[in-house]
Amino acid sequence: MSDRLPPLTALRAFDAAARHMSFAKAADELSVTPAALSFQIKSLEAHLGAPLFRRLNRAVELTEAGQVLAPGAADGFATLTVAWRAAQRLQDEQTLTVTAGPAFTAKWLAPRLYEFAHTHPEVELRFSASLKIVDFARDAVDVAVRFGRRVDPELWALPLAEEWVAPVMTPALAQKYPTPESLTKAPLIFDDSINFLEPAPDWAAWFRTMGIDYKPDHGPRFSQADHAIDAALAGVGVVLGRRALVVKDIDEGRLVLPFPRAVSTGARFHFLCTRGSEDRPQVRAFREWIVAEIAKTAYITQGLEIVPIS
């Protein structure tokens, strides 16, 4: 028996017929006549030396050989389709597909996008707000912005600004709670989205850095960081805000950072793409824009003591 693979057109016909369990439907999918499709499958069976289908009166069913071949054929064409689309995407210098977490998209990216669109009108941006682990080829993604302490070494990664947390609140609440000690009486908001970090940069950790023995556990809790920040903006209470997600509100005066001490998360956002794609024109433009935008609010960290979690 020869290991030489049969023609791709014959395998394609078999894959379609095996998925539909119908020669007529497979022929329609491939835009060929049923006779042409049947000929391709017969040639494949001749190449194998065994039947792949049992021809019944008004139906077909896979033989044992067909059942063995079908999953591999389906996987092979799926993989080939992904690779082809990835190769096509490399030729596209105008579209950029970005995935980032919902909170980062809502609080950092979305409010600034008009700046990028104004500077780079030639780039069509597409966004997917998701926290799922991204497969750049299968998910047709060019860039991912992800938060964490580690990154996949197989990817090209640019670490962005150091991420810290510190109490932020509306100017009105800052007048009511002017000292770190007074926060033990303040309504505190809990952002549970960061609890996956160990040790957690939570309220207890921040109070420890201030020499205050206080472990609060009462107050509204949010699983999404942007929702917790929105609650603080509404005056509900004080939130332990994450740098990237609160700097714009601080810069524009909606929130204040009254105490000059923050807790380092030990993590940061990273700009990620596949190795070799970092210098594609639209990827490079987006990366340089993110770095420049971060620099605009770097002054907020100046004079802020950032301490490790104790």
PDB file of C-alpha atoms in Angstrom, residues 93-261:
ATOM      1  CA  GLU A  93      -2.506  46.207   6.129  1.00  0.00           C
ATOM      2  CA  GLN A  94      -5.757  48.056   6.826  1.00  0.00           C
ATOM      3  CA  THR A  95      -7.699  45.864   9.269  1.00  0.00           C
ATOM      4  CA  LEU A  96      -6.631  45.304  12.874  1.00  0.00           C
ATOM      5  CA  THR A  97      -8.531  42.927  15.145  1.00  0.00           C
ATOM      6  CA  VAL A  98      -7.862  43.463  18.844  1.00  0.00           C
ATOM      7  CA  THR A  99      -9.052  41.507  21.860  1.00  0.00           C
ATOM      8  CA  ALA A 100      -8.925  42.910  25.386  1.00  0.00           C
ATOM      9  CA  GLY A 101     -10.778  42.299  28.626  1.00  0.00           C
ATOM     10  CA  PRO A 102     -14.185  43.978  29.040  1.00  0.00           C
ATOM     11  CA  ALA A 103     -12.957  46.313  31.796  1.00  0.00           C
ATOM     12  CA  PHE A 104      -9.855  47.456  29.888  1.00  0.00           C
ATOM     13  CA  THR A 105     -11.938  47.921  26.750  1.00  0.00           C
ATOM     14  CA  ALA A 106     -14.570  49.988  28.576  1.00  0.00           C
ATOM     15  CA  LYS A 107     -12.303  52.107  30.776  1.00  0.00           C
ATOM     16  CA  TRP A 108      -9.096  52.471  28.776  1.00  0.00           C
ATOM     17  CA  LEU A 109      -9.558  51.684  25.105  1.00  0.00           C
ATOM     18  CA  ALA A 110     -13.035  52.908  24.230  1.00  0.00           C
ATOM     19  CA  PRO A 111     -12.685  56.469  25.638  1.00  0.00           C
ATOM     20  CA  ARG A 112      -9.433  56.996  23.697  1.00  0.00           C
ATOM     21  CA  LEU A 113     -10.183  55.352  20.360  1.00  0.00           C
ATOM     22  CA  TYR A 114     -11.133  58.572  18.611  1.00  0.00           C
ATOM     23  CA  GLU A 115      -7.476  59.622  19.004  1.00  0.00           C
ATOM     24  CA  PHE A 116      -6.236  56.524  17.178  1.00  0.00           C
ATOM     25  CA  ALA A 117      -8.945  56.795  14.527  1.00  0.00           C
ATOM     26  CA  HIS A 118      -8.012  60.445  13.928  1.00  0.00           C
ATOM     27  CA  THR A 119      -4.289  59.672  13.667  1.00  0.00           C
ATOM     28  CA  HIS A 120      -4.655  56.466  11.627  1.00  0.00           C
ATOM     29  CA  PRO A 121      -7.799  56.745   9.483  1.00  0.00           C
ATOM     30  CA  GLU A 122      -6.386  54.077   7.170  1.00  0.00           C
ATOM     31  CA  VAL A 123      -6.736  51.373   9.852  1.00  0.00           C
ATOM     32  CA  GLU A 124     -10.091  49.686  10.390  1.00  0.00           C
ATOM     33  CA  LEU A 125     -10.264  48.581  14.039  1.00  0.00           C
ATOM     34  CA  ARG A 126     -12.288  45.585  15.163  1.00  0.00           C
ATOM     35  CA  PHE A 127     -12.638  44.740  18.859  1.00  0.00           C
ATOM     36  CA  SER A 128     -13.526  41.630  20.818  1.00  0.00           C
ATOM     37  CA  ALA A 129     -14.024  42.278  24.549  1.00  0.00           C
ATOM     38  CA  SER A 130     -13.212  38.896  26.051  1.00  0.00           C
ATOM     39  CA  LEU A 131     -11.067  37.274  28.726  1.00  0.00           C
ATOM     40  CA  LYS A 132     -10.839  33.884  27.034  1.00  0.00           C
ATOM     41  CA  ILE A 133      -7.455  32.451  26.144  1.00  0.00           C
ATOM     42  CA  VAL A 134      -6.863  33.579  22.597  1.00  0.00           C
ATOM     43  CA  ASP A 135      -5.710  31.440  19.679  1.00  0.00           C
ATOM     44  CA  PHE A 136      -4.403  34.104  17.301  1.00  0.00           C
ATOM     45  CA  ALA A 137      -4.841  31.985  14.174  1.00  0.00           C
ATOM     46  CA  ARG A 138      -8.146  30.273  14.939  1.00  0.00           C
ATOM     47  CA  ASP A 139      -9.764  33.390  16.447  1.00  0.00           C
ATOM     48  CA  ALA A 140      -8.517  35.668  13.618  1.00  0.00           C
ATOM     49  CA  VAL A 141      -6.975  38.096  16.126  1.00  0.00           C
ATOM     50  CA  ASP A 142      -3.993  40.366  15.451  1.00  0.00           C
ATOM     51  CA  VAL A 143      -3.385  41.851  18.915  1.00  0.00           C
ATOM     52  CA  ALA A 144      -4.364  40.922  22.456  1.00  0.00           C
ATOM     53  CA  VAL A 145      -4.072  43.068  25.580  1.00  0.00           C
ATOM     54  CA  ARG A 146      -4.019  40.825  28.631  1.00  0.00           C
ATOM     55  CA  PHE A 147      -3.477  41.367  32.361  1.00  0.00           C
ATOM     56  CA  GLY A 148      -1.380  39.010  34.464  1.00  0.00           C
ATOM     57  CA  ARG A 149       1.978  38.116  35.911  1.00  0.00           C
ATOM     58  CA  ARG A 150       3.032  35.726  33.144  1.00  0.00           C
ATOM     59  CA  VAL A 151       2.767  35.623  29.376  1.00  0.00           C
ATOM     60  CA  ASP A 152       3.076  32.828  26.848  1.00  0.00           C
ATOM     61  CA  PRO A 153       6.784  32.723  25.870  1.00  0.00           C
ATOM     62  CA  GLU A 154       5.757  31.756  22.337  1.00  0.00           C
ATOM     63  CA  LEU A 155       4.208  35.200  21.802  1.00  0.00           C
ATOM     64  CA  TRP A 156       5.774  38.580  21.181  1.00  0.00           C
ATOM     65  CA  ALA A 157       5.028  40.589  24.327  1.00  0.00           C
ATOM     66  CA  LEU A 158       5.465  44.220  25.340  1.00  0.00           C
ATOM     67  CA  PRO A 159       4.898  44.858  29.072  1.00  0.00           C
ATOM     68  CA  LEU A 160       2.929  48.038  29.627  1.00  0.00           C
ATOM     69  CA  ALA A 161       2.990  50.315  32.694  1.00  0.00           C
ATOM     70  CA  GLU A 162       3.302  48.866  36.187  1.00  0.00           C
ATOM     71  CA  GLU A 163      -0.107  48.129  37.606  1.00  0.00           C
ATOM     72  CA  TRP A 164      -1.008  49.262  41.125  1.00  0.00           C
ATOM     73  CA  VAL A 165      -4.153  49.678  43.192  1.00  0.00           C
ATOM     74  CA  ALA A 166      -5.029  52.592  45.454  1.00  0.00           C
ATOM     75  CA  PRO A 167      -8.179  54.101  46.999  1.00  0.00           C
ATOM     76  CA  VAL A 168     -10.032  56.420  44.629  1.00  0.00           C
ATOM     77  CA  MET A 169     -13.294  58.277  45.193  1.00  0.00           C
ATOM     78  CA  THR A 170     -15.271  61.289  44.093  1.00  0.00           C
ATOM     79  CA  PRO A 171     -14.008  64.711  45.260  1.00  0.00           C
ATOM     80  CA  ALA A 172     -17.083  64.999  47.518  1.00  0.00           C
ATOM     81  CA  LEU A 173     -16.301  61.731  49.311  1.00  0.00           C
ATOM     82  CA  ALA A 174     -12.632  62.732  49.643  1.00  0.00           C
ATOM     83  CA  GLN A 175     -13.735  65.689  51.754  1.00  0.00           C
ATOM     84  CA  LYS A 176     -15.692  63.390  54.069  1.00  0.00           C
ATOM     85  CA  TYR A 177     -12.845  60.874  54.454  1.00  0.00           C
ATOM     86  CA  PRO A 178      -9.624  62.911  54.476  1.00  0.00           C
ATOM     87  CA  THR A 179      -7.291  60.391  56.179  1.00  0.00           C
ATOM     88  CA  PRO A 180      -6.428  56.719  55.684  1.00  0.00           C
ATOM     89  CA  GLU A 181      -7.829  56.003  59.169  1.00  0.00           C
ATOM     90  CA  SER A 182     -11.147  57.576  58.209  1.00  0.00           C
ATOM     91  CA  LEU A 183     -11.587  54.998  55.463  1.00  0.00           C
ATOM     92  CA  THR A 184     -12.349  52.411  58.161  1.00  0.00           C
ATOM     93  CA  LYS A 185     -15.679  54.250  58.486  1.00  0.00           C
ATOM     94  CA  ALA A 186     -16.203  54.806  54.766  1.00  0.00           C
ATOM     95  CA  PRO A 187     -18.420  52.728  52.445  1.00  0.00           C
ATOM     96  CA  LEU A 188     -15.931  50.510  50.620  1.00  0.00           C
ATOM     97  CA  ILE A 189     -16.464  48.928  47.192  1.00  0.00           C
ATOM     98  CA  PHE A 190     -14.908  45.535  46.446  1.00  0.00           C
ATOM     99  CA  ASP A 191     -13.500  44.674  43.020  1.00  0.00           C
ATOM    100  CA  ASP A 192     -13.380  40.860  42.979  1.00  0.00           C
ATOM    101  CA  SER A 193     -12.000  40.702  39.439  1.00  0.00           C
ATOM    102  CA  ILE A 194      -8.449  40.873  40.759  1.00  0.00           C
ATOM    103  CA  ASN A 195      -8.851  38.120  43.347  1.00  0.00           C
ATOM    104  CA  PHE A 196      -7.172  35.595  41.039  1.00  0.00           C
ATOM    105  CA  LEU A 197      -3.806  37.153  41.940  1.00  0.00           C
ATOM    106  CA  GLU A 198      -2.032  35.552  44.856  1.00  0.00           C
ATOM    107  CA  PRO A 199      -1.405  37.246  47.226  1.00  0.00           C
ATOM    108  CA  ALA A 200      -4.381  39.452  46.477  1.00  0.00           C
ATOM    109  CA  PRO A 201      -3.845  43.246  46.330  1.00  0.00           C
ATOM    110  CA  ASP A 202      -7.056  43.833  48.275  1.00  0.00           C
ATOM    111  CA  TRP A 203      -8.306  46.313  50.879  1.00  0.00           C
ATOM    112  CA  ALA A 204      -6.654  44.424  53.736  1.00  0.00           C
ATOM    113  CA  ALA A 205      -3.303  44.614  51.901  1.00  0.00           C
ATOM    114  CA  TRP A 206      -3.634  48.371  51.359  1.00  0.00           C
ATOM    115  CA  PHE A 207      -4.543  49.032  55.006  1.00  0.00           C
ATOM    116  CA  ARG A 208      -1.524  46.970  56.100  1.00  0.00           C
ATOM    117  CA  THR A 209       0.774  49.213  54.066  1.00  0.00           C
ATOM    118  CA  MET A 210      -0.655  52.155  56.033  1.00  0.00           C
ATOM    119  CA  GLY A 211      -0.020  50.434  59.355  1.00  0.00           C
ATOM    120  CA  ILE A 212      -3.755  50.004  59.966  1.00  0.00           C
ATOM    121  CA  ASP A 213      -5.032  46.665  61.212  1.00  0.00           C
ATOM    122  CA  TYR A 214      -8.321  46.516  59.340  1.00  0.00           C
ATOM    123  CA  LYS A 215      -9.736  43.707  57.217  1.00  0.00           C
ATOM    124  CA  PRO A 216     -12.999  44.945  55.736  1.00  0.00           C
ATOM    125  CA  ASP A 217     -15.432  42.433  54.274  1.00  0.00           C
ATOM    126  CA  HIS A 218     -18.668  44.402  54.050  1.00  0.00           C
ATOM    127  CA  GLY A 219     -19.772  46.411  51.035  1.00  0.00           C
ATOM    128  CA  PRO A 220     -20.953  45.994  47.457  1.00  0.00           C
ATOM    129  CA  ARG A 221     -18.895  43.475  45.498  1.00  0.00           C
ATOM    130  CA  PHE A 222     -18.400  43.450  41.737  1.00  0.00           C
ATOM    131  CA  SER A 223     -17.017  40.714  39.501  1.00  0.00           C
ATOM    132  CA  GLN A 224     -16.116  43.280  36.814  1.00  0.00           C
ATOM    133  CA  ALA A 225     -13.636  46.044  37.588  1.00  0.00           C
ATOM    134  CA  ASP A 226     -15.341  48.635  35.381  1.00  0.00           C
ATOM    135  CA  HIS A 227     -18.621  48.113  37.251  1.00  0.00           C
ATOM    136  CA  ALA A 228     -16.855  48.721  40.573  1.00  0.00           C
ATOM    137  CA  ILE A 229     -15.343  51.934  39.206  1.00  0.00           C
ATOM    138  CA  ASP A 230     -18.711  53.075  37.853  1.00  0.00           C
ATOM    139  CA  ALA A 231     -20.141  52.614  41.339  1.00  0.00           C
ATOM    140  CA  ALA A 232     -17.384  54.822  42.753  1.00  0.00           C
ATOM    141  CA  LEU A 233     -18.082  57.442  40.083  1.00  0.00           C
ATOM    142  CA  ALA A 234     -21.720  57.416  41.176  1.00  0.00           C
ATOM    143  CA  GLY A 235     -20.620  58.230  44.749  1.00  0.00           C
ATOM    144  CA  VAL A 236     -21.547  54.811  46.166  1.00  0.00           C
ATOM    145  CA  GLY A 237     -18.237  54.520  47.982  1.00  0.00           C
ATOM    146  CA  VAL A 238     -14.454  54.199  47.750  1.00  0.00           C
ATOM    147  CA  VAL A 239     -12.939  51.647  45.391  1.00  0.00           C
ATOM    148  CA  LEU A 240      -9.456  50.205  45.306  1.00  0.00           C
ATOM    149  CA  GLY A 241      -8.855  51.319  41.747  1.00  0.00           C
ATOM    150  CA  ARG A 242      -6.489  49.670  39.290  1.00  0.00           C
ATOM    151  CA  ARG A 243      -4.113  52.128  37.634  1.00  0.00           C
ATOM    152  CA  ALA A 244      -5.051  51.512  33.989  1.00  0.00           C
ATOM    153  CA  LEU A 245      -8.756  51.615  34.715  1.00  0.00           C
ATOM    154  CA  VAL A 246      -8.883  54.823  36.802  1.00  0.00           C
ATOM    155  CA  VAL A 247      -6.195  57.142  35.398  1.00  0.00           C
ATOM    156  CA  LYS A 248      -8.528  58.798  32.865  1.00  0.00           C
ATOM    157  CA  ASP A 249     -11.147  59.536  35.512  1.00  0.00           C
ATOM    158  CA  ILE A 250      -8.409  60.922  37.791  1.00  0.00           C
ATOM    159  CA  ASP A 251      -6.907  62.967  34.955  1.00  0.00           C
ATOM    160  CA  GLU A 252     -10.301  64.506  34.190  1.00  0.00           C
ATOM    161  CA  GLY A 253     -11.212  65.142  37.848  1.00  0.00           C
ATOM    162  CA  ARG A 254     -14.111  62.722  38.237  1.00  0.00           C
ATOM    163  CA  LEU A 255     -12.132  60.667  40.762  1.00  0.00           C
ATOM    164  CA  VAL A 256      -9.313  61.652  43.106  1.00  0.00           C
ATOM    165  CA  LEU A 257      -6.357  59.746  44.510  1.00  0.00           C
ATOM    166  CA  PRO A 258      -6.061  61.382  47.933  1.00  0.00           C
ATOM    167  CA  PHE A 259      -3.411  59.192  49.576  1.00  0.00           C
ATOM    168  CA  PRO A 260       0.108  58.968  48.093  1.00  0.00           C
ATOM    169  CA  ARG A 261       0.520  55.235  48.588  1.00  0.00           C
TER     170      ARG A 261
END
